[in-house]
Short mmCIF file of N, CA and C in Angstrom, two decimals:
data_model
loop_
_atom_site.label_atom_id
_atom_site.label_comp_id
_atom_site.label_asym_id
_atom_site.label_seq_id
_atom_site.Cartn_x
_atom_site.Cartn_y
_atom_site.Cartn_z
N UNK A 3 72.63 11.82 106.44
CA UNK A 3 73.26 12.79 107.32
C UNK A 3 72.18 13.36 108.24
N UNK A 4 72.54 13.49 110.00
CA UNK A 4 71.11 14.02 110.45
C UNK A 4 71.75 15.53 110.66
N UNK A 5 70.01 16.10 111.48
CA UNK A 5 70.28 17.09 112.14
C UNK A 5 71.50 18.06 112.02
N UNK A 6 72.24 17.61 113.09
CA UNK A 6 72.95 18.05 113.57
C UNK A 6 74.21 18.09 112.89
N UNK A 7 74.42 17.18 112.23
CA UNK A 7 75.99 16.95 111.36
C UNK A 7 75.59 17.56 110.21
N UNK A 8 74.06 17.88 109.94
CA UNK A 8 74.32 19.08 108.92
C UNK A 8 74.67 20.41 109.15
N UNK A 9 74.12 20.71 110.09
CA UNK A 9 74.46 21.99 110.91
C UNK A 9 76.25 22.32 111.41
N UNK A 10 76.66 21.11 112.22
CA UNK A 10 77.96 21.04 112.21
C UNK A 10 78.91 21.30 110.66
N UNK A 11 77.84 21.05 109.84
CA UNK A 11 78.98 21.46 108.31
C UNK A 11 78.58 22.22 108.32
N UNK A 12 77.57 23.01 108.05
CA UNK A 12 77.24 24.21 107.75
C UNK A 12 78.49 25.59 108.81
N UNK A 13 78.40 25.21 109.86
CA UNK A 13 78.94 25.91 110.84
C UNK A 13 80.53 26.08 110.29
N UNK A 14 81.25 24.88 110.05
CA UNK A 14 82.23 24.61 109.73
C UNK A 14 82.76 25.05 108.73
N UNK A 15 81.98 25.24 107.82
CA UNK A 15 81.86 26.47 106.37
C UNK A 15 81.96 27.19 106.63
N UNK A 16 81.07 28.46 107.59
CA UNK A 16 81.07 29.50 108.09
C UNK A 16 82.33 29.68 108.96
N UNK A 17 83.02 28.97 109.34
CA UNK A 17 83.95 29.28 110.36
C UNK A 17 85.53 29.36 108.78
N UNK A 18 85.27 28.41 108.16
CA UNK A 18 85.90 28.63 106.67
C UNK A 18 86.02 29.68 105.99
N UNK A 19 84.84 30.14 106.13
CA UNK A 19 84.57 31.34 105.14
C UNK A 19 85.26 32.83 106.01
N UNK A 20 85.21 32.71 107.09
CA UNK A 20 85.87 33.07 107.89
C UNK A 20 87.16 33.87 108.03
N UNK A 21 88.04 32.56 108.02
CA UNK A 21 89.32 32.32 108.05
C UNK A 21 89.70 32.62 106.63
N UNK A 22 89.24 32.40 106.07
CA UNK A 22 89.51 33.29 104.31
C UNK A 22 89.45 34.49 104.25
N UNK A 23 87.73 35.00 104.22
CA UNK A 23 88.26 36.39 104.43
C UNK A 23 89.27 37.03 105.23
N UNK A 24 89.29 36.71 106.70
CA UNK A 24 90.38 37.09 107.33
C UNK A 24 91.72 37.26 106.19
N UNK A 25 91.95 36.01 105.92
CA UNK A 25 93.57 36.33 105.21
C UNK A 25 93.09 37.23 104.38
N UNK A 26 92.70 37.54 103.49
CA UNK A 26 92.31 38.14 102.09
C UNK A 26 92.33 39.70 102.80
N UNK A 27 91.22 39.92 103.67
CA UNK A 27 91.50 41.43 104.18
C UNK A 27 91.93 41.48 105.14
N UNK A 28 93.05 41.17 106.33
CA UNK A 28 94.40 41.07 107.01
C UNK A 28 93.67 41.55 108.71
N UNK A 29 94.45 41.97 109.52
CA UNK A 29 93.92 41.65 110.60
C UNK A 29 93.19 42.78 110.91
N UNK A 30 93.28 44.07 110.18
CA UNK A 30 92.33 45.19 110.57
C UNK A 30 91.03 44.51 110.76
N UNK A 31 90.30 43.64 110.02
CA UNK A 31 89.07 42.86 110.41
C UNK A 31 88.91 41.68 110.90
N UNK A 32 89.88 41.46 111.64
CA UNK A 32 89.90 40.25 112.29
C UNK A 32 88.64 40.53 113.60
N UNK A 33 88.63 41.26 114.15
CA UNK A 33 87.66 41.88 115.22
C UNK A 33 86.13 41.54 114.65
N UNK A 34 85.77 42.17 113.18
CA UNK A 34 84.85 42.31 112.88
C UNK A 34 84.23 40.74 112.03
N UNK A 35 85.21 39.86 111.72
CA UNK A 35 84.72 38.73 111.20
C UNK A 35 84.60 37.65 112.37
N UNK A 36 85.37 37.76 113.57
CA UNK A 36 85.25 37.13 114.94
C UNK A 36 83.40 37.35 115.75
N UNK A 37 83.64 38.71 115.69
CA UNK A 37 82.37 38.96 116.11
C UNK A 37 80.93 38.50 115.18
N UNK A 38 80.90 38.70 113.59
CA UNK A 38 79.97 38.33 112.60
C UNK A 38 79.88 36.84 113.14
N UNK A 39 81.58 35.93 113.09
CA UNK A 39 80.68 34.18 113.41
C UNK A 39 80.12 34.36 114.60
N UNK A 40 80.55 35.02 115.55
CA UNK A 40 79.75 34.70 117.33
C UNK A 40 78.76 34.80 117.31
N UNK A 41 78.30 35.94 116.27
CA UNK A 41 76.44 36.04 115.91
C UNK A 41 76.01 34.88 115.40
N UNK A 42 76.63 34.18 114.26
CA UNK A 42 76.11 33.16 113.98
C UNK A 42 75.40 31.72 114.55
N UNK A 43 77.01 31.96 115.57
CA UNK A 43 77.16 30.78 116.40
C UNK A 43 75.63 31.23 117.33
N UNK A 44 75.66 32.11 118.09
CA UNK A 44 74.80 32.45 119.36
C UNK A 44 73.20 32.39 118.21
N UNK A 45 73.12 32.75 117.22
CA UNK A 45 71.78 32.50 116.68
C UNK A 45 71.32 31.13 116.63
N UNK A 46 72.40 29.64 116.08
CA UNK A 46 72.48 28.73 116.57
C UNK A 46 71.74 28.38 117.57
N UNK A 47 73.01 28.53 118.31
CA UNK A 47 72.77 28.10 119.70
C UNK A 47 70.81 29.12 120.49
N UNK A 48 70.93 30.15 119.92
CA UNK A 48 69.63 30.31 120.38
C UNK A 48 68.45 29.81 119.51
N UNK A 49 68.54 29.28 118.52
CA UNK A 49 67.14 28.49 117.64
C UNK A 49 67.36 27.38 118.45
N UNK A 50 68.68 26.81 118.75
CA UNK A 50 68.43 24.90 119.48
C UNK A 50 68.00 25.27 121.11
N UNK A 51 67.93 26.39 121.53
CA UNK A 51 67.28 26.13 122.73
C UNK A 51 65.63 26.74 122.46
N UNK A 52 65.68 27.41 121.97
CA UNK A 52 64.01 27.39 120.93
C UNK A 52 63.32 26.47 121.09
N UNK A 53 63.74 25.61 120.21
CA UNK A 53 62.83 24.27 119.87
C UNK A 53 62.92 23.46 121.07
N UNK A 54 64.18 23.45 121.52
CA UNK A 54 64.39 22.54 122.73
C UNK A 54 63.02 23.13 123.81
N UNK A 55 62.63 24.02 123.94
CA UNK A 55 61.90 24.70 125.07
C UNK A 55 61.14 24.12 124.67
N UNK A 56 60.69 25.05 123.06
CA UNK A 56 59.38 24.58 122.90
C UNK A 56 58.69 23.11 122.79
N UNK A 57 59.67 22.32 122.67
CA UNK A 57 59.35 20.36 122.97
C UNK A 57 59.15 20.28 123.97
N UNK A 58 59.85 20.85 125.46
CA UNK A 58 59.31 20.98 126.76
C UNK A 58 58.12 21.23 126.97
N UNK A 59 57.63 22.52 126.50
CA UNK A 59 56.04 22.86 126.69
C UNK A 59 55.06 22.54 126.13
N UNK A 60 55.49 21.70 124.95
CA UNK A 60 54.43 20.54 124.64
C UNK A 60 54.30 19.38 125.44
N UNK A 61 54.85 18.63 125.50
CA UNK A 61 55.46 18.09 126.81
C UNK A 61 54.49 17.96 128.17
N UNK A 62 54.96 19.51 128.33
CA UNK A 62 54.07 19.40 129.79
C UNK A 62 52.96 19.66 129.29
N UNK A 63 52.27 20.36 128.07
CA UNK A 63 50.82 20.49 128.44
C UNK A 63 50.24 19.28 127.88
N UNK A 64 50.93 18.45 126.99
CA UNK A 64 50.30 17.16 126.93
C UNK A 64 50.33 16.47 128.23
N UNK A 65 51.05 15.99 128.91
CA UNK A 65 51.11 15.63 130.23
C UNK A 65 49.74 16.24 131.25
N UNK A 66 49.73 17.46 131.26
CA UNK A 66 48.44 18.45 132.16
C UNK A 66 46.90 18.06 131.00
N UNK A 67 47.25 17.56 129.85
CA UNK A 67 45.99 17.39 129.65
C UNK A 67 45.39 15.87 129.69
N UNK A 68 46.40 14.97 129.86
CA UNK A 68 46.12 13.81 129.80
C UNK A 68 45.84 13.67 131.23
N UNK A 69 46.46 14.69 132.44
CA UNK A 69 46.16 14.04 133.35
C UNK A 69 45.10 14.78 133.89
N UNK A 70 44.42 15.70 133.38
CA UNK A 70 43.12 16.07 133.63
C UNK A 70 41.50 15.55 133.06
N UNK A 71 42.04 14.63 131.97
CA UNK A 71 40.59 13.67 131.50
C UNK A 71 40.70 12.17 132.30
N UNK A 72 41.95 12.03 133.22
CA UNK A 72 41.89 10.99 133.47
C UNK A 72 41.51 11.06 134.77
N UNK A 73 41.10 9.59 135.17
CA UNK A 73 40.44 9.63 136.63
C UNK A 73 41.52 9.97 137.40
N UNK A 74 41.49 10.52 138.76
CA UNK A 74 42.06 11.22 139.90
C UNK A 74 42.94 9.67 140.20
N UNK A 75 44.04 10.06 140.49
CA UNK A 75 44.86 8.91 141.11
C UNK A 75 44.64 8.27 142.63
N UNK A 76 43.77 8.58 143.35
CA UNK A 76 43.22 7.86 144.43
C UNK A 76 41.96 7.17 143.63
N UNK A 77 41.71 7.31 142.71
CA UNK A 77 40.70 6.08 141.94
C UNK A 77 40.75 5.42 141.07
N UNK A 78 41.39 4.29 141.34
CA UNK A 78 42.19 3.02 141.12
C UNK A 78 40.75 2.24 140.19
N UNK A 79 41.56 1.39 139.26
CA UNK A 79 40.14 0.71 138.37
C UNK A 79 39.75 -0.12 139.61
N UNK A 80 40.14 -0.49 140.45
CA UNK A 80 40.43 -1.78 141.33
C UNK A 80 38.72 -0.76 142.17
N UNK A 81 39.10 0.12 142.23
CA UNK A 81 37.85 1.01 143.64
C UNK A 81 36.62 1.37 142.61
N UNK A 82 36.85 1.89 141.20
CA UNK A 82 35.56 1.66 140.18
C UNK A 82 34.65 0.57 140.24
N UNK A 83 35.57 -0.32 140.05
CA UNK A 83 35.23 -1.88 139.93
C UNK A 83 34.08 -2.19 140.93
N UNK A 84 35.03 -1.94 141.98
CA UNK A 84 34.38 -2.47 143.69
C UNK A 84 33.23 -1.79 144.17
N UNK A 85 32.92 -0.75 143.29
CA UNK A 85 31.66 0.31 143.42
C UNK A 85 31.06 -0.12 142.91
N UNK A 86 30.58 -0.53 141.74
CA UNK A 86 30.13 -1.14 140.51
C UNK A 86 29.00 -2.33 141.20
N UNK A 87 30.18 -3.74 141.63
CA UNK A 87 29.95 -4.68 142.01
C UNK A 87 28.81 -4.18 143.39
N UNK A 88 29.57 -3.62 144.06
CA UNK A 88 28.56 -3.50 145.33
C UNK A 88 27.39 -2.84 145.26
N UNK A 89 27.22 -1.89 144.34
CA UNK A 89 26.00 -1.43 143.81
C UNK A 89 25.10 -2.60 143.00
N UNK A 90 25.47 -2.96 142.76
CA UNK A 90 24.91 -4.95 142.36
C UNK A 90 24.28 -5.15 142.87
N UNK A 91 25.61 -5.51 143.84
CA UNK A 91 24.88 -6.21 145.51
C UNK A 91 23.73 -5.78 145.99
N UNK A 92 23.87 -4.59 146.11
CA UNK A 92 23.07 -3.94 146.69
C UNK A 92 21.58 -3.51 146.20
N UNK A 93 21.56 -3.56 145.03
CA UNK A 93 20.55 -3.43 143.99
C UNK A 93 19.44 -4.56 144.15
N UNK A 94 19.85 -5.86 144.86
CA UNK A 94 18.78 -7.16 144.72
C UNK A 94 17.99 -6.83 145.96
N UNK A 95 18.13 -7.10 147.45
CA UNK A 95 18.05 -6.70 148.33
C UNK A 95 16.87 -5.41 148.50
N UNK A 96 17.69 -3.90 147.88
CA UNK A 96 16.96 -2.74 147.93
C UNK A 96 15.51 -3.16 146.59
N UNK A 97 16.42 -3.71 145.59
CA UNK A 97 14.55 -3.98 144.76
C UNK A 97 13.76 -4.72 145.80
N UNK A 98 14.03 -5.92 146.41
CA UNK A 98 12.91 -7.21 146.77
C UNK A 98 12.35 -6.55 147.89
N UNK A 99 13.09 -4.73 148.67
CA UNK A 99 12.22 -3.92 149.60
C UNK A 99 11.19 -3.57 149.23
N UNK A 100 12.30 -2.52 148.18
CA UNK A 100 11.08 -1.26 147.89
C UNK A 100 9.88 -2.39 146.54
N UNK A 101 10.23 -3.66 146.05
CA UNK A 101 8.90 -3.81 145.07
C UNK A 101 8.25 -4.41 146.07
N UNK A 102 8.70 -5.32 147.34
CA UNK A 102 7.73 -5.82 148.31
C UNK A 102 6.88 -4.35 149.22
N UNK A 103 7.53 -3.60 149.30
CA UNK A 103 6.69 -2.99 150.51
C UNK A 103 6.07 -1.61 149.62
N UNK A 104 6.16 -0.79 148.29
CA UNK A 104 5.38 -0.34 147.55
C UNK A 104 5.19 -0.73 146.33
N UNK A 105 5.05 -2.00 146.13
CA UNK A 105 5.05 -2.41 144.05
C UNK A 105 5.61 -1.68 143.53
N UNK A 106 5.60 -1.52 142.81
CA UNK A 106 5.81 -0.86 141.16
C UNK A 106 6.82 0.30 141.66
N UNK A 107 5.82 1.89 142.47
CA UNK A 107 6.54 2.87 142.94
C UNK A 107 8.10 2.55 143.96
N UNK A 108 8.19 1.67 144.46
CA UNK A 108 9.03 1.17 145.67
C UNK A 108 10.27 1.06 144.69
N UNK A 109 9.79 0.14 143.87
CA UNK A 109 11.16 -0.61 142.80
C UNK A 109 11.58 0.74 142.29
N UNK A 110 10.61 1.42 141.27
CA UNK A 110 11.33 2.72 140.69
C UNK A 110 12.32 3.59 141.53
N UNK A 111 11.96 3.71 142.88
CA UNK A 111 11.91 4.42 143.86
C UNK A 111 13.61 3.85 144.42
N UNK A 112 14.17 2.66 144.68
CA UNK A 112 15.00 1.65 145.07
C UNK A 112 15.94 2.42 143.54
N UNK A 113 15.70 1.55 142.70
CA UNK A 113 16.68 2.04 141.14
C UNK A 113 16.89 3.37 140.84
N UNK A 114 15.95 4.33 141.21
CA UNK A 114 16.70 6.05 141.07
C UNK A 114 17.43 5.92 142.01
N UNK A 115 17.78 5.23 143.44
CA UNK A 115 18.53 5.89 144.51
C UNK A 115 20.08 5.13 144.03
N UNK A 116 19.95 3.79 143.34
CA UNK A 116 20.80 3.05 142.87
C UNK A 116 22.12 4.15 141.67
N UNK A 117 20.70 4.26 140.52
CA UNK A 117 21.29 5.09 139.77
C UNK A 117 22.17 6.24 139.83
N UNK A 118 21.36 7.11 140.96
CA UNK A 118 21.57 8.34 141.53
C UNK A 118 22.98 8.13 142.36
N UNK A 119 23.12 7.35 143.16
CA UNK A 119 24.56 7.50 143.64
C UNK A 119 25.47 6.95 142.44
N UNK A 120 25.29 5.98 141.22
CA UNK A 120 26.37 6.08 140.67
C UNK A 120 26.54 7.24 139.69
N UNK A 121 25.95 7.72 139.56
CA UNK A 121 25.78 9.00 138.58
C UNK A 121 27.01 10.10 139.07
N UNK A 122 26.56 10.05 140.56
CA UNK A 122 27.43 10.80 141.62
C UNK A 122 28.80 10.25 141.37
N UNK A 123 28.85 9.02 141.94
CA UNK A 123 30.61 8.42 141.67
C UNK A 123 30.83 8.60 139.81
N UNK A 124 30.23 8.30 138.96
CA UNK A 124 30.83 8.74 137.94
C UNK A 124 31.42 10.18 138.00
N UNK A 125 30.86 11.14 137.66
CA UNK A 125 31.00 12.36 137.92
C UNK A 125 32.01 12.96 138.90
N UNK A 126 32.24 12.42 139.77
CA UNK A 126 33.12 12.36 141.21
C UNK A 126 34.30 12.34 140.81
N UNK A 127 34.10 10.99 139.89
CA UNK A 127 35.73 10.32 138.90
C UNK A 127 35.88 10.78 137.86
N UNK A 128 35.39 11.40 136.99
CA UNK A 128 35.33 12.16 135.83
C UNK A 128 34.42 13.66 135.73
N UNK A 129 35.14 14.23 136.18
CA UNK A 129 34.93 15.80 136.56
C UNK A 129 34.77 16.04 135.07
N UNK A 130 33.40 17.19 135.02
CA UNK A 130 33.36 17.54 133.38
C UNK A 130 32.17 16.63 132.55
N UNK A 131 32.19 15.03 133.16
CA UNK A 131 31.61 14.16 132.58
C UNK A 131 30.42 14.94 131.77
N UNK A 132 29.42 15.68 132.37
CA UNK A 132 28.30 16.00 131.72
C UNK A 132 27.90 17.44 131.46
N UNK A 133 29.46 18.29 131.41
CA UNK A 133 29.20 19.26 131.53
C UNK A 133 29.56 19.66 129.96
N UNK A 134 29.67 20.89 129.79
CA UNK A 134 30.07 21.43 128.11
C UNK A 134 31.74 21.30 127.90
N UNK A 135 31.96 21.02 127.00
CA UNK A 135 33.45 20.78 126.42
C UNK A 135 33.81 21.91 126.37
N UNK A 136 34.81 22.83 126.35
CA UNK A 136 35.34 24.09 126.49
C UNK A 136 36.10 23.97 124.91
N UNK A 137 35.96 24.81 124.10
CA UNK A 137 36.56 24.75 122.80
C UNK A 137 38.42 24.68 123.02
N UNK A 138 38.94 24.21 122.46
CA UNK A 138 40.39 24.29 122.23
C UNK A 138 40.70 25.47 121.49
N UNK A 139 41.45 26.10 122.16
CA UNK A 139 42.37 27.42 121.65
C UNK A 139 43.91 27.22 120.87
N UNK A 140 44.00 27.88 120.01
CA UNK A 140 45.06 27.51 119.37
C UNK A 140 46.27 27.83 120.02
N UNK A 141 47.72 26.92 119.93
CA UNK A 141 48.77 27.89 120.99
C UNK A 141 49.18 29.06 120.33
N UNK A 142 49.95 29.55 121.63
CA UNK A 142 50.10 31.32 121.43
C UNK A 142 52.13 30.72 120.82
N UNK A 143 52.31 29.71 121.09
CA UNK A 143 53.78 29.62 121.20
C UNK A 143 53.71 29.36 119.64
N UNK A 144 53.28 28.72 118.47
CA UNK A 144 53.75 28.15 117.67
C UNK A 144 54.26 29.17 116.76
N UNK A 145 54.64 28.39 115.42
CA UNK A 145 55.69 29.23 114.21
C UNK A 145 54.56 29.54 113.75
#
């Protein structure tokens, strides 16, 4: 039996239990046993929009947190990639400068500037990358 078809009996009892008393103590309390189920009912009905919310706002803040560790949507693996590679490229070229025209210092000199801009595009694409993790707070919504 799920959820709900337990609840639907349960309700269905209560609406039973109801209609009994009614007969038993006659219509002077018909007012007052009408109104007792509407409480019931509306407590119901206000716990299932409860939970219902509260699945929403998990929801979205899972959503807001997944889409804040992830790379920015104008940076496609396809444009990582293509950074990557061309920094390659570019890496043979800038060494055979800087080790031909200062040895040793030139090359080091060529590979920090290499490094240094991807450090930049990492960081660029992953905001936070090297910064401190911010502790997780517990929610304010739960039971």
């Amino acid at each position: 039996m799920s959820r709900m078809d337990a609840r639907d009996t349960e309700l269905k009892k209560e609406l039973d239990a109801s209609l009994q008393a009614r007969r038993e103590l006659g219509e002077e309390y018909e007012s007052a046993l009408v109104d007792s189920f509407l409480e019931k009912v509306d407590q119901r009905i206000d716990g299932a929009v409860e939970r219902r919310v509260r699945r929403q706002l998990a929801e979205q803040q899972m959503t807001v947190a997944r889409d804040s560790r992830s790379p920015k949507v104008t940076d496609t693996w396809g444009e990582r990639f293509g950074f990557g590679i061309v920094s390659l490229v570019l890496a043979v070229p800038l060494s055979a400068i800087g080790g031909g025209v200062a040895d040793l210092p030139g090359l080091l000199a060529a590979w920090a500037g290499i490094v240094g801009v991807n450090v930049v595009q990492a960081v660029r694409t992953n905001p936070g990358l090297f910064g401190r993790r911010r502790p997780t707070r517990d929610s304010d919504w739960e039971d």
